[in-house]
Amino acid sequence: MRSMISTQLPTIIVFLALSAILSPVPAQKCIDQPNPFKPYDFTRVDCKLVTERSVAKRDNYVNDTTTTNMFEIAEFHCTGNNTALCDNMKKSFETAGQMISQVFCLKTPIKLNVSCLDFCNGLSDCSDERFIDLGFARPVRSMLMQDDDGVTRFYPQALVKQYQMQTHPEFTSIDITATFNTQVKWWFRQDQRQIGEKEFDFLTVCLHELFHGLGFQSYWSDWLNPSNASEALTPYPIISLDPKGSGLVIFDGFHEHGFDKYLITLPSGQRVSDFNKQLNKFAGGPGAKFANVTDFISQFRASPQYEIAKEMLKKAIIADDLGFLPQGVSNVSDCAIMETSINPYALGSNLEHLSEKHYANSSDFLMVFRYKTNQTLEDQEKRSGNLCFGAIGPKLRLIMQTLGYCTSNNSAPYQPTLPPFDPLAGPLGG
Ligand SMILES: *[C@@H]1O[C@H](CO)[C@@H](O)[C@H](O)[C@H]1NC(C)=O
Ligand SMILES: *[C@@H]1O[C@H](CO)[C@@H](O)[C@H](O)[C@H]1NC(C)=O
Ligand SMILES: *[C@@H]1O[C@H](CO)[C@@H](O)[C@H](O)[C@H]1NC(C)=O
Ligand SMILES: *[C@@H]1O[C@H](CO)[C@@H](O)[C@H](O)[C@H]1NC(C)=O
Ligand SMILES: *[C@@H]1O[C@H](CO)[C@@H](O)[C@H](O)[C@H]1NC(C)=O
Ligand SMILES: *[C@@H]1O[C@H](CO)[C@@H](O)[C@H](O)[C@H]1NC(C)=O
Ligand SMILES: *[C@@H]1O[C@H](CO)[C@@H](O)[C@H](O)[C@H]1NC(C)=O
Ligand SMILES: *[C@@H]1O[C@H](CO)[C@@H](O)[C@H](O)[C@H]1NC(C)=O
Ligand SMILES: *[C@@H]1O[C@H](CO)[C@@H](O)[C@H](O)[C@H]1NC(C)=O
Ligand SMILES: [Zn+2]
């Protein structure tokens, strides 16, 4: 997330390579975001189904999850000469892991690859007087699952692991990569001093980023426009080379993230997923063939479906236009209002956060897209006036529970199933 030093809205400039959406094999049913420093680089990978031979391996979960930290730092890469900073970050991860483990009954440990570096020197991502990027986190792998509404969507590995299926898509060793900026003036509670006027509380940011890694993310993005001026939003397009060697490319549909299943338009309450159903009618639907990716894009741009994609961009940049309707909530006015006020559209800020306007001062402050300096997590909790939720507010709990994480309130969390997994199968469908 990018955060505020003073005021004014951020812009994040990201270039998505067109070639990145083309993959050689249609059967590839996982998406990896392997580069901790380029969180928006998607790679399609062929994750075969594997069957755990030993039941013990599948069931090696801890029973008393309330006192256990289910997050493990498997790798920690801290560049520079910063032992004290690195130790402090590790301690904060321990605290953040415990806090999340107390609210969600995680059954399988979640493995992290944490890096810290100077974003300006290392990533050419420099702050100005108003903004600085604090850090980011992503699932390393997301896998295609079959939802109960008949649509296949991508679910993050950290969540799929919790289902403890004997047969599951192959996991990578790491579940979540998280990267933090050492240019930021971080404050750690273990320092036992007051937070400074220009300091950010690391624990707040660490918690926030872990939720992105757990699946607080959207696959609606401007995948098809190479320039930085966004024009239209679609879910992730699956495009593959024809395996029969014709040289053509096959469009296998726009695919949402599990999170996107619950997005609605406001105030009408229409499911955003229905817009994707319309988009997937493009050129007759999944299985349509094109000369190449450029041909696919130019035909899509000329299609009636493109108007829907342009409409989605509009909704994503006008305040109070989109919400997340948790499972079991029927009244649209009880939804979580998403951040859609940033214009121009900023990849990773719009749609992937809760509305700052509505929640920055509420008990759901954690998932707004930017923070101010000079406030600790406890300051924010106190200001919200609702001390019973701690840092993980009621809407955030409901959202993660809806996605499929177990809480004490849902004994049987939602679980999608495996899609038909024939490597020789044709189009992936809806
Ligand atoms: C966890 O609890 C279940 C049933 O309550 C029990 O069968 C299992 O052995 C326990 N596992 C561990 C690791 O203690
Ligand atoms: C690293 O920090 C220590 C203590 O602050 C200092 O003595 C040492 O010279 C530093 N090393 C480098 C390579 O900067
Ligand atoms: C962990 O992140 C580092 C970058 O800091 C990267 O070099 C390494 O390959 C990552 N490890 C895995 C297993 O992805
Ligand atoms: C990206 O946006 C900046 C500022 O709006 C502009 O100067 C630049 O030309 C744009 N780049 C492309 C490739 O469109
Ligand atoms: C893509 O296909 C179009 C339409 O057939 C063709 O005009 C164009 O040259 C092709 N582009 C590339 C890079 O092959
Ligand atoms: C939905 O909630 C709003 C605001 O809390 C309330 O005014 C309205 O009556 C509710 N609608 C229904 C159908 O319960
Ligand atoms: C939150 O409260 C502070 C004062 O404590 C105020 O300055 C700020 O504008 C409020 N933010 C929002 C989004 O309402
Ligand atoms: C920083 O926070 C302290 C304590 O809340 C407050 O007294 C002080 O005025 C704040 N400083 C600035 C520059 O906002
Ligand atoms: C559990 O559900 C009750 C009643 O629906 C609600 O009041 C409470 O806030 C929920 N607890 C959590 C942790 O979400
Ligand atoms: Zn964020």
Coordinates of C-alpha atoms and ligand atoms in Angstrom, one line a residue:
M1 CA 0.0 0.0 0.0
R2 CA 1.0 3.5 -0.6
S3 CA 0.5 5.8 2.3
M4 CA 0.0 9.4 3.1
I5 CA 2.6 11.7 4.5
S6 CA 0.2 14.6 4.1
T7 CA -2.8 14.8 1.8
Q8 CA -3.7 14.3 -1.9
L9 CA -4.5 11.1 -3.7
P10 CA -1.9 8.6 -4.9
T11 CA -1.2 7.4 -8.4
I12 CA 0.5 4.1 -9.0
I13 CA 2.1 3.6 -12.3
V14 CA 2.2 0.0 -13.4
F15 CA 2.7 -1.5 -16.8
L16 CA 1.2 -4.8 -17.6
A17 CA 2.9 -6.6 -20.4
L18 CA 0.4 -7.9 -23.0
S19 CA 2.5 -11.0 -23.6
A20 CA 2.0 -11.9 -20.0
I21 CA -1.6 -12.9 -20.6
L22 CA -0.7 -15.4 -23.3
S23 CA 0.1 -18.9 -22.0
P24 CA 1.1 -21.9 -24.1
V25 CA -1.1 -24.6 -22.5
P26 CA -4.9 -24.3 -21.9
A27 CA -4.7 -26.7 -19.0
Q28 CA -2.7 -24.4 -16.8
K29 CA -5.1 -23.8 -13.9
C30 CA -3.0 -21.9 -11.4
I31 CA -1.8 -18.3 -11.3
D32 CA 1.6 -17.5 -9.7
Q33 CA 2.7 -14.1 -8.6
P34 CA 6.2 -15.3 -7.9
N35 CA 8.2 -12.0 -7.9
P36 CA 8.0 -10.4 -4.4
F37 CA 9.0 -7.1 -6.1
K38 CA 6.5 -7.2 -8.9
P39 CA 3.3 -8.2 -7.2
Y40 CA 1.1 -7.7 -10.3
D41 CA 3.1 -10.0 -12.6
F42 CA 0.9 -13.0 -13.2
T43 CA 2.3 -16.3 -14.6
R44 CA 0.0 -19.2 -15.5
V45 CA 1.4 -22.5 -14.3
D46 CA 0.4 -26.1 -14.6
C47 CA -0.3 -27.2 -11.1
K48 CA -1.0 -30.9 -11.3
L49 CA -3.4 -32.6 -8.9
V50 CA -1.5 -34.2 -6.1
T51 CA -2.7 -36.7 -3.5
E52 CA -1.3 -36.7 0.0
R53 CA -0.3 -40.2 0.7
S54 CA -0.1 -39.8 4.4
V55 CA -3.2 -38.6 6.2
A56 CA -0.9 -37.3 8.9
K57 CA 0.6 -34.8 6.6
R58 CA -2.8 -33.6 5.6
D59 CA -4.0 -33.4 9.2
N60 CA -0.9 -32.0 11.0
Y61 CA -2.8 -29.1 12.3
V62 CA -2.7 -27.7 15.8
N63 CA -5.7 -28.1 17.9
D64 CA -5.4 -25.1 20.2
T65 CA -5.3 -22.5 17.5
T66 CA -6.2 -19.6 19.8
T67 CA -2.8 -19.4 21.4
T68 CA -0.8 -20.4 18.4
N69 CA 0.7 -18.3 15.6
M70 CA -0.2 -20.2 12.4
F71 CA 2.0 -18.0 10.3
E72 CA 5.6 -19.0 9.7
I73 CA 8.4 -16.9 8.2
A74 CA 9.9 -19.5 5.9
E75 CA 12.3 -17.0 4.3
F76 CA 13.4 -13.5 5.5
H77 CA 15.4 -11.3 3.2
C78 CA 16.5 -8.0 4.7
T79 CA 18.9 -6.0 2.6
G80 CA 21.2 -3.4 4.1
N81 CA 22.8 -3.2 7.5
N82 CA 19.7 -3.3 9.6
T83 CA 19.8 -6.1 12.2
A84 CA 17.7 -4.1 14.7
L85 CA 15.1 -3.3 12.1
C86 CA 14.9 -6.9 10.8
D87 CA 14.5 -8.2 14.4
N88 CA 11.7 -5.7 15.1
M89 CA 9.9 -6.7 11.9
K90 CA 10.2 -10.4 12.8
K91 CA 8.7 -9.7 16.2
S92 CA 5.8 -7.7 14.6
F93 CA 5.1 -10.6 12.3
E94 CA 4.9 -12.9 15.3
T95 CA 2.3 -10.5 16.9
A96 CA 0.3 -10.0 13.7
G97 CA 0.3 -13.8 13.1
Q98 CA -1.1 -14.4 16.6
M99 CA -3.7 -11.7 16.2
I100 CA -5.0 -13.3 12.9
S101 CA -4.8 -16.8 14.3
Q102 CA -7.0 -15.8 17.3
V103 CA -9.8 -14.7 15.0
F104 CA -9.7 -17.3 12.3
C105 CA -9.4 -20.9 13.1
L106 CA -6.6 -21.7 10.7
K107 CA -5.8 -25.4 10.4
T108 CA -2.8 -25.5 8.2
P109 CA 0.3 -23.2 8.8
I110 CA 0.8 -20.4 6.4
K111 CA 4.3 -19.8 5.1
L112 CA 5.7 -16.4 4.4
N113 CA 8.6 -15.0 2.3
V114 CA 9.3 -11.6 3.8
S115 CA 11.6 -9.1 2.2
C116 CA 12.6 -5.6 3.1
L117 CA 14.5 -3.2 1.0
D118 CA 14.8 0.4 0.1
F119 CA 12.0 0.8 -2.5
C120 CA 13.7 3.9 -4.0
N121 CA 17.1 2.4 -4.6
G122 CA 15.9 -1.2 -5.1
L123 CA 12.7 -0.8 -7.1
S124 CA 12.9 2.8 -8.4
D125 CA 9.7 3.4 -6.4
C126 CA 10.5 6.7 -4.7
S127 CA 8.4 8.7 -2.3
D128 CA 7.6 12.4 -2.7
E129 CA 6.7 14.8 0.0
R130 CA 3.2 13.5 0.2
F131 CA 3.3 9.7 -0.5
I132 CA 5.4 6.7 0.2
D133 CA 4.8 3.1 -0.6
L134 CA 4.9 1.2 2.7
G135 CA 4.8 -2.4 1.4
F136 CA 2.8 -5.0 -0.5
A137 CA 1.9 -8.6 -0.2
R138 CA 0.3 -11.2 -2.5
P139 CA -0.5 -14.9 -2.6
V140 CA 2.3 -16.7 -4.4
R141 CA -0.2 -19.1 -6.0
S142 CA -3.9 -19.0 -6.7
M143 CA -5.9 -21.9 -8.0
L144 CA -9.0 -22.4 -10.1
M145 CA -11.8 -23.8 -8.0
Q146 CA -15.5 -24.6 -8.9
D147 CA -17.9 -22.3 -7.0
D148 CA -21.4 -23.2 -5.9
D149 CA -22.9 -20.8 -8.5
G150 CA -21.3 -22.9 -11.3
V151 CA -18.5 -20.4 -12.0
T152 CA -14.8 -21.2 -11.7
R153 CA -12.8 -18.6 -9.8
F154 CA -9.2 -18.3 -8.5
Y155 CA -8.6 -19.0 -4.7
P156 CA -5.4 -18.2 -2.9
Q157 CA -3.3 -21.1 -1.8
A158 CA -3.3 -20.0 1.9
L159 CA -7.1 -20.6 1.9
V160 CA -7.2 -23.7 -0.3
K161 CA -4.7 -25.3 2.2
Q162 CA -7.2 -24.8 5.0
Y163 CA -9.7 -27.2 3.3
Q164 CA -7.2 -30.1 3.9
M165 CA -8.3 -32.0 0.8
Q166 CA -6.5 -35.3 0.3
T167 CA -6.3 -34.4 -3.4
H168 CA -5.5 -30.8 -4.3
P169 CA -3.7 -28.7 -6.8
E170 CA 0.1 -28.7 -6.2
F171 CA 1.2 -26.1 -3.6
T172 CA 4.3 -24.0 -3.8
S173 CA 6.5 -24.0 -0.7
I174 CA 5.6 -20.4 0.1
D175 CA 2.0 -19.1 0.5
I176 CA 2.5 -15.4 0.7
T177 CA 5.2 -12.9 -0.2
A178 CA 5.4 -9.7 1.6
T179 CA 7.8 -6.8 0.9
F180 CA 8.3 -3.7 3.0
N181 CA 10.1 -0.4 2.4
T182 CA 13.1 0.3 4.6
Q183 CA 12.9 4.0 3.5
V184 CA 9.8 4.3 5.7
K185 CA 10.3 5.6 9.3
W186 CA 8.9 2.6 11.1
W187 CA 7.7 2.5 14.7
F188 CA 7.7 -0.7 16.7
R189 CA 5.8 -1.0 20.0
Q190 CA 8.7 -3.1 21.4
D191 CA 10.8 0.1 21.3
Q192 CA 8.6 1.3 24.2
R193 CA 8.6 4.9 23.2
Q194 CA 6.0 7.2 21.8
I195 CA 5.4 7.1 18.0
G196 CA 7.1 9.9 16.1
E197 CA 5.3 12.5 14.0
K198 CA 6.7 11.0 10.8
E199 CA 6.6 7.4 11.8
F200 CA 4.2 4.6 10.7
D201 CA 3.3 1.7 13.0
F202 CA 4.7 -1.4 11.3
L203 CA 2.2 -3.8 13.0
T204 CA -0.7 -2.0 11.3
V205 CA 0.9 -2.3 7.9
C206 CA 2.0 -5.9 8.5
L207 CA -1.6 -7.0 9.4
H208 CA -3.0 -5.1 6.4
E209 CA -0.7 -6.8 4.0
L210 CA -1.2 -10.2 5.4
F211 CA -4.9 -9.9 4.6
H212 CA -4.1 -9.1 1.0
G213 CA -2.0 -12.3 1.0
L214 CA -4.9 -14.3 2.5
G215 CA -7.1 -13.2 -0.5
F216 CA -8.4 -9.7 0.1
Q217 CA -7.8 -8.9 -3.6
S218 CA -9.7 -8.6 -6.9
Y219 CA -8.9 -9.8 -10.4
W220 CA -10.8 -6.9 -12.0
S221 CA -8.1 -4.8 -13.7
D222 CA -7.2 -3.1 -16.9
W223 CA -5.5 -6.2 -18.4
L224 CA -5.8 -5.1 -22.0
N225 CA -4.5 -1.6 -22.2
P226 CA -0.8 -1.3 -22.4
S227 CA -0.7 2.4 -21.6
N228 CA -1.0 3.7 -18.1
A229 CA -4.3 5.4 -18.8
S230 CA -6.9 2.9 -17.8
E231 CA -9.9 2.5 -20.1
A232 CA -11.9 -0.6 -19.1
L233 CA -11.9 -3.3 -16.4
T234 CA -12.3 -7.0 -16.9
P235 CA -11.4 -10.0 -14.8
Y236 CA -8.2 -11.9 -15.7
P237 CA -8.4 -13.1 -19.3
I238 CA -7.2 -16.7 -20.0
I239 CA -5.7 -16.8 -23.4
S240 CA -3.6 -19.8 -24.7
L241 CA -1.9 -21.0 -27.8
D242 CA -4.0 -23.5 -29.7
P243 CA -2.5 -26.9 -28.5
K244 CA -3.3 -28.3 -31.9
G245 CA -0.5 -26.1 -33.4
S246 CA -2.7 -24.0 -35.6
G247 CA -0.8 -20.9 -34.4
L248 CA -4.1 -19.3 -33.3
V249 CA -4.8 -18.2 -29.7
I250 CA -7.8 -19.5 -27.8
F251 CA -9.8 -17.3 -25.4
D252 CA -10.9 -19.3 -22.4
G253 CA -12.9 -16.6 -20.6
F254 CA -12.4 -13.8 -18.1
H255 CA -11.8 -15.2 -14.7
E256 CA -12.6 -13.7 -11.4
H257 CA -11.0 -14.1 -8.0
G258 CA -13.1 -15.8 -5.2
F259 CA -13.4 -12.3 -3.6
D260 CA -15.1 -11.0 -6.7
K261 CA -18.0 -13.4 -6.3
Y262 CA -19.4 -11.1 -3.6
L263 CA -18.9 -7.7 -5.2
I264 CA -22.2 -5.8 -5.9
T265 CA -23.1 -2.5 -7.4
L266 CA -24.6 0.2 -5.2
P267 CA -27.2 1.1 -4.5
S268 CA -28.9 -1.5 -6.7
G269 CA -27.3 -4.6 -5.3
Q270 CA -26.7 -6.2 -8.7
R271 CA -23.9 -8.8 -8.7
V272 CA -20.8 -7.7 -10.4
S273 CA -20.2 -11.3 -11.4
D274 CA -23.2 -11.0 -13.7
F275 CA -21.3 -8.4 -15.7
N276 CA -18.6 -11.0 -16.2
K277 CA -21.2 -13.4 -17.5
Q278 CA -22.0 -10.8 -20.1
L279 CA -18.3 -10.3 -20.9
N280 CA -17.8 -14.0 -21.3
K281 CA -20.3 -13.9 -24.2
F282 CA -17.6 -12.1 -26.3
A283 CA -17.0 -13.7 -29.7
G284 CA -19.4 -16.6 -28.8
G285 CA -17.7 -17.3 -25.4
P286 CA -14.8 -19.4 -24.2
G287 CA -13.2 -21.4 -27.0
A288 CA -13.2 -18.5 -29.5
K289 CA -10.1 -18.4 -31.6
F290 CA -8.0 -15.3 -32.7
A291 CA -5.0 -14.7 -34.9
N292 CA -2.9 -13.5 -31.9
V293 CA -3.3 -11.5 -28.7
T294 CA -3.4 -8.1 -30.5
D295 CA -6.2 -9.4 -32.7
F296 CA -8.1 -10.6 -29.6
I297 CA -7.7 -7.2 -28.0
S298 CA -8.7 -5.2 -31.0
Q299 CA -11.8 -7.4 -31.6
F300 CA -12.7 -7.1 -27.9
R301 CA -12.4 -3.4 -28.1
A302 CA -14.8 -3.3 -31.0
S303 CA -17.3 -5.6 -29.3
P304 CA -20.5 -4.6 -27.5
Q305 CA -19.0 -6.3 -24.4
Y306 CA -16.3 -3.6 -24.2
E307 CA -19.0 -1.1 -23.2
I308 CA -19.6 -3.3 -20.1
A309 CA -15.9 -3.3 -19.3
K310 CA -15.8 0.5 -19.7
E311 CA -18.8 0.8 -17.4
M312 CA -17.0 -1.3 -14.8
L313 CA -14.1 1.1 -14.9
K314 CA -16.5 4.0 -14.2
K315 CA -18.0 2.2 -11.3
A316 CA -14.5 1.6 -9.9
I317 CA -13.6 5.3 -9.8
I318 CA -16.8 6.7 -8.4
A319 CA -17.3 6.7 -4.7
D320 CA -19.9 4.4 -3.2
D321 CA -20.5 2.5 -6.4
L322 CA -19.4 -1.0 -5.4
G323 CA -19.6 -3.1 -2.2
F324 CA -18.9 -6.5 -0.9
L325 CA -22.0 -8.3 0.2
P326 CA -21.0 -11.0 2.8
Q327 CA -22.8 -14.4 2.7
G328 CA -25.9 -14.4 4.8
V329 CA -26.4 -10.7 4.6
S330 CA -29.5 -9.8 2.6
N331 CA -29.8 -6.0 3.2
V332 CA -27.6 -4.3 0.6
S333 CA -27.1 -1.4 3.1
D334 CA -25.2 -3.8 5.3
C335 CA -22.5 -4.5 2.7
A336 CA -18.9 -3.4 3.1
I337 CA -18.4 -0.4 0.8
M338 CA -15.3 -0.7 -1.4
E339 CA -12.8 2.0 -2.1
T340 CA -13.8 3.4 -5.5
S341 CA -13.1 7.1 -5.1
I342 CA -9.6 7.2 -6.5
N343 CA -9.6 8.7 -9.9
P344 CA -7.6 7.9 -12.1
Y345 CA -8.0 4.3 -11.3
A346 CA -5.0 3.1 -9.3
L347 CA -4.2 -0.6 -9.6
G348 CA -4.0 -2.2 -6.2
S349 CA -5.7 0.7 -4.4
N350 CA -9.2 0.9 -6.0
L351 CA -11.4 -2.2 -5.5
E352 CA -8.9 -3.9 -3.2
H353 CA -9.6 -1.8 -0.1
L354 CA -12.5 -0.7 2.0
S355 CA -13.8 2.9 1.6
E356 CA -11.6 5.4 3.4
K357 CA -14.5 7.8 3.6
H358 CA -16.7 5.3 5.5
Y359 CA -14.2 3.3 7.5
A360 CA -11.0 5.2 8.2
N361 CA -12.3 6.2 11.6
S362 CA -14.3 3.1 12.3
S363 CA -13.4 -0.3 13.8
D364 CA -12.8 -1.4 10.2
F365 CA -9.9 1.0 9.7
L366 CA -7.4 -1.7 8.8
M367 CA -8.2 -2.2 5.1
V368 CA -8.3 1.4 3.9
F369 CA -5.8 2.1 1.2
R370 CA -3.6 4.6 3.1
Y371 CA -2.6 5.5 6.6
K372 CA -1.4 8.6 8.3
T373 CA 1.8 8.9 10.3
N374 CA 1.9 9.6 14.1
Q375 CA -0.7 7.0 15.0
T376 CA -0.4 3.5 16.5
L377 CA -2.7 0.6 16.0
E378 CA -4.1 1.2 19.5
D379 CA -4.7 4.9 18.7
Q380 CA -6.8 3.8 15.7
E381 CA -8.7 1.2 17.7
K382 CA -9.5 3.8 20.4
R383 CA -10.6 6.4 17.9
S384 CA -13.1 4.0 16.4
G385 CA -14.8 3.8 19.7
N386 CA -15.4 0.1 19.3
L387 CA -12.8 -1.8 21.3
C388 CA -14.3 -5.3 21.1
F389 CA -12.9 -6.1 17.7
G390 CA -9.3 -5.0 18.1
A391 CA -7.6 -4.4 14.8
I392 CA -9.7 -6.9 12.8
G393 CA -13.0 -5.2 12.4
P394 CA -16.5 -6.7 12.0
K395 CA -16.7 -6.1 8.2
L396 CA -13.3 -7.5 7.6
R397 CA -14.1 -10.6 9.7
L398 CA -17.3 -11.1 7.7
I399 CA -15.5 -10.7 4.4
M400 CA -12.8 -13.2 5.3
Q401 CA -15.4 -15.6 6.7
T402 CA -17.4 -15.3 3.5
L403 CA -14.3 -16.0 1.4
G404 CA -14.0 -19.3 3.4
Y405 CA -11.9 -18.7 6.5
C406 CA -13.4 -20.3 9.5
T407 CA -14.3 -18.1 12.5
S408 CA -16.0 -19.1 15.8
N409 CA -19.2 -17.8 14.1
N410 CA -19.2 -20.3 11.2
S411 CA -18.6 -23.9 12.1
A412 CA -18.9 -24.9 8.4
P413 CA -17.1 -22.3 6.3
Y414 CA -17.7 -22.0 2.5
Q415 CA -15.6 -24.3 0.4
P416 CA -15.5 -24.5 -3.4
T417 CA -14.8 -27.8 -5.0
L418 CA -12.1 -29.0 -7.5
P419 CA -13.0 -28.2 -11.1
P420 CA -12.9 -31.1 -13.6
F421 CA -9.2 -31.6 -14.0
D422 CA -8.5 -33.2 -17.3
P423 CA -5.2 -31.9 -18.8
L424 CA -6.5 -32.6 -22.3
A425 CA -9.8 -30.8 -21.7
G426 CA -10.6 -27.9 -23.9
P427 CA -11.9 -24.6 -22.8
L428 CA -12.1 -24.0 -19.0
G429 CA -15.7 -22.7 -19.2
G430 CA -17.6 -19.9 -17.5
Ligands
LIG1 C1 -6.8 -32.8 17.7 O1 -8.1 -33.1 18.1 C2 -8.6 -34.2 17.5 C3 -10.1 -34.4 17.9 O2 -10.4 -33.5 18.9 C4 -7.8 -35.5 17.8 O3 -8.3 -36.6 17.2 C5 -6.4 -35.2 17.3 O4 -5.5 -36.2 17.7 C6 -5.8 -33.9 17.9 N1 -4.5 -33.6 17.2 C7 -3.5 -33.2 17.9 C8 -2.3 -32.9 17.1 O5 -3.5 -33.1 19.1
LIG2 C1 26.7 -1.8 10.1 O1 26.3 -1.2 11.3 C2 27.2 -1.2 12.3 C3 26.6 -0.7 13.6 O2 25.7 0.3 13.3 C4 28.5 -0.5 11.9 O3 29.5 -0.5 12.9 C5 29.1 -1.1 10.6 O4 30.1 -0.3 10.2 C6 28.0 -1.1 9.5 N1 28.5 -1.8 8.4 C7 28.3 -1.4 7.1 C8 28.8 -2.2 6.0 O5 27.7 -0.3 6.9
LIG3 C1 11.7 -15.0 -1.5 O1 11.9 -13.7 -1.8 C2 13.2 -13.4 -2.4 C3 13.3 -12.0 -2.6 O2 13.6 -11.2 -1.5 C4 13.5 -14.3 -3.6 O3 14.8 -14.1 -4.1 C5 13.2 -15.7 -3.3 O4 13.4 -16.5 -4.5 C6 11.9 -15.9 -2.7 N1 11.7 -17.3 -2.3 C7 10.8 -18.1 -2.8 C8 10.8 -19.5 -2.4 O5 10.0 -17.7 -3.6
LIG4 C1 1.7 7.6 -18.3 O1 1.2 8.8 -17.7 C2 2.1 9.8 -17.6 C3 1.4 10.9 -16.7 O2 0.1 11.0 -16.8 C4 2.4 10.3 -19.0 O3 3.3 11.4 -18.9 C5 3.0 9.2 -19.8 O4 3.2 9.6 -21.1 C6 2.1 8.0 -19.8 N1 2.7 6.8 -20.4 C7 2.1 6.1 -21.3 C8 2.9 4.9 -21.8 O5 1.0 6.3 -21.7
LIG5 C1 -2.1 -10.3 -35.5 O1 -3.2 -10.7 -36.3 C2 -3.6 -9.7 -37.2 C3 -4.9 -10.1 -37.8 O2 -4.7 -11.3 -38.5 C4 -2.5 -9.3 -38.1 O3 -2.9 -8.3 -39.0 C5 -1.2 -8.9 -37.4 O4 -0.2 -8.7 -38.2 C6 -0.9 -10.0 -36.3 N1 0.2 -9.4 -35.5 C7 1.2 -10.1 -35.1 C8 2.2 -9.5 -34.2 O5 1.4 -11.2 -35.5
LIG6 C1 -32.0 -2.2 5.2 O1 -31.2 -1.4 6.1 C2 -31.6 0.0 6.1 C3 -30.6 0.8 6.9 O2 -30.2 0.1 8.1 C4 -33.0 0.1 6.6 O3 -33.4 1.5 6.6 C5 -33.9 -0.7 5.8 O4 -35.2 -0.7 6.3 C6 -33.4 -2.1 5.6 N1 -34.2 -2.8 4.6 C7 -34.8 -4.0 4.9 C8 -35.6 -4.6 3.7 O5 -34.7 -4.6 5.9
LIG7 C1 -11.2 10.9 10.8 O1 -11.2 11.7 12.0 C2 -10.2 12.8 11.9 C3 -10.2 13.5 13.2 O2 -10.0 12.6 14.3 C4 -10.6 13.7 10.8 O3 -9.6 14.7 10.6 C5 -10.7 12.9 9.5 O4 -11.2 13.7 8.4 C6 -11.6 11.7 9.6 N1 -11.6 10.9 8.4 C7 -12.6 10.6 7.7 C8 -12.4 9.8 6.5 O5 -13.7 10.8 8.1
LIG8 C1 1.1 13.5 17.0 O1 0.3 12.7 17.9 C2 0.3 13.3 19.2 C3 -0.5 12.4 20.1 O2 -1.7 12.0 19.6 C4 -0.3 14.7 19.1 O3 -0.3 15.3 20.4 C5 0.5 15.6 18.2 O4 -0.1 16.8 18.0 C6 0.6 14.9 16.8 N1 1.4 15.6 15.9 C7 1.1 16.0 14.7 C8 2.1 16.7 13.9 O5 0.0 15.7 14.3
LIG9 C1 -20.8 -13.4 15.7 O1 -22.1 -13.3 15.4 C2 -22.8 -12.4 16.2 C3 -24.3 -12.4 15.9 O2 -24.5 -12.6 14.5 C4 -22.2 -11.0 16.1 O3 -22.9 -10.1 16.9 C5 -20.8 -11.0 16.4 O4 -20.2 -9.8 16.2 C6 -20.0 -12.1 15.6 N1 -18.7 -12.2 16.0 C7 -17.7 -12.1 15.2 C8 -16.3 -12.3 15.8 O5 -17.8 -11.9 14.0
ZN10 ZN -3.7 -2.6 0.8

